[in-house]
Amino acid sequence: CIKERTLDLIVSNPPYLSKELLNRASLEVINFEPINALFGGEKGLEIPKIIFDQARYSLKVGGRILMELDISQFGEITEYLHSVGCWEN
């Protein structure tokens, strides 16, 4: 259990591949990673959004998140973060 506002930094490489990205992934990735470590839902952002939602509770003011995502998801995730109203940059 993580106490409220106790973390300075969250680093995550969550499952973020959408169906489209999963279909284009190399065999090197597909053959050596479990599907649940790759597939993040229809658009690939279901699990990253859960992490961001939980981070709102656990990060200190000024805390940071470093998260691997695909560049094609940048617009949608940025829009989501601004829509929840407590993220900047």
Short mmCIF file of C-alpha atoms in Angstrom, two decimals:
data_model
loop_
_atom_site.label_atom_id
_atom_site.label_comp_id
_atom_site.label_asym_id
_atom_site.label_seq_id
_atom_site.Cartn_x
_atom_site.Cartn_y
_atom_site.Cartn_z
CA CYS A 1 0.00 0.00 0.00
CA ILE A 2 1.43 3.38 -1.01
CA LYS A 3 0.60 6.29 1.24
CA GLU A 4 -0.83 9.47 -0.21
CA ARG A 5 1.68 11.98 -1.61
CA THR A 6 4.81 10.00 -0.73
CA LEU A 7 6.47 9.38 -4.10
CA ASP A 8 8.84 11.68 -5.94
CA LEU A 9 9.12 9.55 -9.07
CA ILE A 10 7.26 6.75 -10.85
CA VAL A 11 9.02 4.84 -13.64
CA SER A 12 6.96 2.45 -15.74
CA ASN A 13 7.12 0.39 -18.90
CA PRO A 14 3.49 -0.75 -18.94
CA PRO A 15 1.73 -2.79 -21.60
CA TYR A 16 0.94 -0.05 -24.14
CA LEU A 17 0.60 -1.68 -27.54
CA SER A 18 -2.73 -1.19 -29.26
CA LYS A 19 -4.13 -3.84 -31.62
CA GLU A 20 -2.60 -1.93 -34.53
CA LEU A 21 0.83 -1.63 -32.90
CA LEU A 22 0.73 -5.26 -31.81
CA ASN A 23 0.02 -6.34 -35.39
CA ARG A 24 3.08 -4.38 -36.54
CA ALA A 25 5.42 -5.53 -33.76
CA SER A 26 8.51 -7.45 -34.75
CA LEU A 27 8.70 -11.21 -34.29
CA GLU A 28 11.55 -10.58 -31.87
CA VAL A 29 9.09 -8.83 -29.58
CA ILE A 30 6.09 -11.09 -30.16
CA ASN A 31 8.01 -14.34 -29.74
CA PHE A 32 9.81 -13.42 -26.50
CA GLU A 33 7.34 -11.33 -24.51
CA PRO A 34 4.09 -12.55 -22.98
CA ILE A 35 1.09 -10.90 -24.65
CA ASN A 36 -0.08 -9.42 -21.34
CA ALA A 37 3.26 -7.58 -21.07
CA LEU A 38 2.61 -5.93 -24.45
CA PHE A 39 -1.09 -5.41 -25.09
CA GLY A 40 -2.58 -2.38 -23.37
CA GLY A 41 -6.11 -2.60 -24.75
CA GLU A 42 -7.81 -1.43 -27.93
CA LYS A 43 -5.85 1.85 -28.08
CA GLY A 44 -3.03 0.67 -25.84
CA LEU A 45 -3.68 3.30 -23.20
CA GLU A 46 -5.91 1.51 -20.72
CA ILE A 47 -3.12 0.55 -18.31
CA PRO A 48 -1.12 3.79 -18.71
CA LYS A 49 -4.30 5.73 -17.84
CA ILE A 50 -4.76 3.63 -14.68
CA ILE A 51 -1.17 4.39 -13.67
CA PHE A 52 -1.67 8.12 -14.25
CA ASP A 53 -4.92 8.06 -12.27
CA GLN A 54 -3.25 6.34 -9.33
CA ALA A 55 -0.22 8.62 -9.55
CA ARG A 56 -2.48 11.61 -8.86
CA TYR A 57 -2.89 10.15 -5.36
CA SER A 58 0.62 8.88 -4.68
CA LEU A 59 2.95 11.52 -6.19
CA LYS A 60 4.13 14.48 -4.18
CA VAL A 61 3.43 17.92 -5.61
CA GLY A 62 6.07 18.40 -8.29
CA GLY A 63 6.56 14.63 -8.64
CA ARG A 64 7.41 13.09 -12.01
CA ILE A 65 6.39 10.11 -14.10
CA LEU A 66 8.66 8.50 -16.67
CA MET A 67 6.68 6.09 -18.84
CA GLU A 68 7.42 4.31 -22.09
CA LEU A 69 4.70 4.77 -24.71
CA ASP A 70 4.60 4.80 -28.50
CA ILE A 71 5.05 8.22 -30.13
CA SER A 72 1.74 7.71 -31.96
CA GLN A 73 -0.04 7.81 -28.56
CA PHE A 74 1.40 11.15 -27.49
CA GLY A 75 -1.55 13.28 -28.63
CA GLU A 76 -4.21 11.13 -27.01
CA ILE A 77 -2.39 10.68 -23.71
CA THR A 78 -1.57 14.40 -23.53
CA GLU A 79 -5.23 15.22 -24.16
CA TYR A 80 -6.25 12.76 -21.43
CA LEU A 81 -3.83 14.23 -18.89
CA HIS A 82 -5.04 17.76 -19.55
CA SER A 83 -8.69 16.62 -19.31
CA VAL A 84 -8.21 15.33 -15.75
CA GLY A 85 -6.85 18.73 -14.81
CA CYS A 86 -3.88 18.09 -12.57
CA TRP A 87 -1.00 17.49 -14.95
CA GLU A 88 1.31 19.87 -16.70
CA ASN A 89 4.13 19.44 -19.19
#
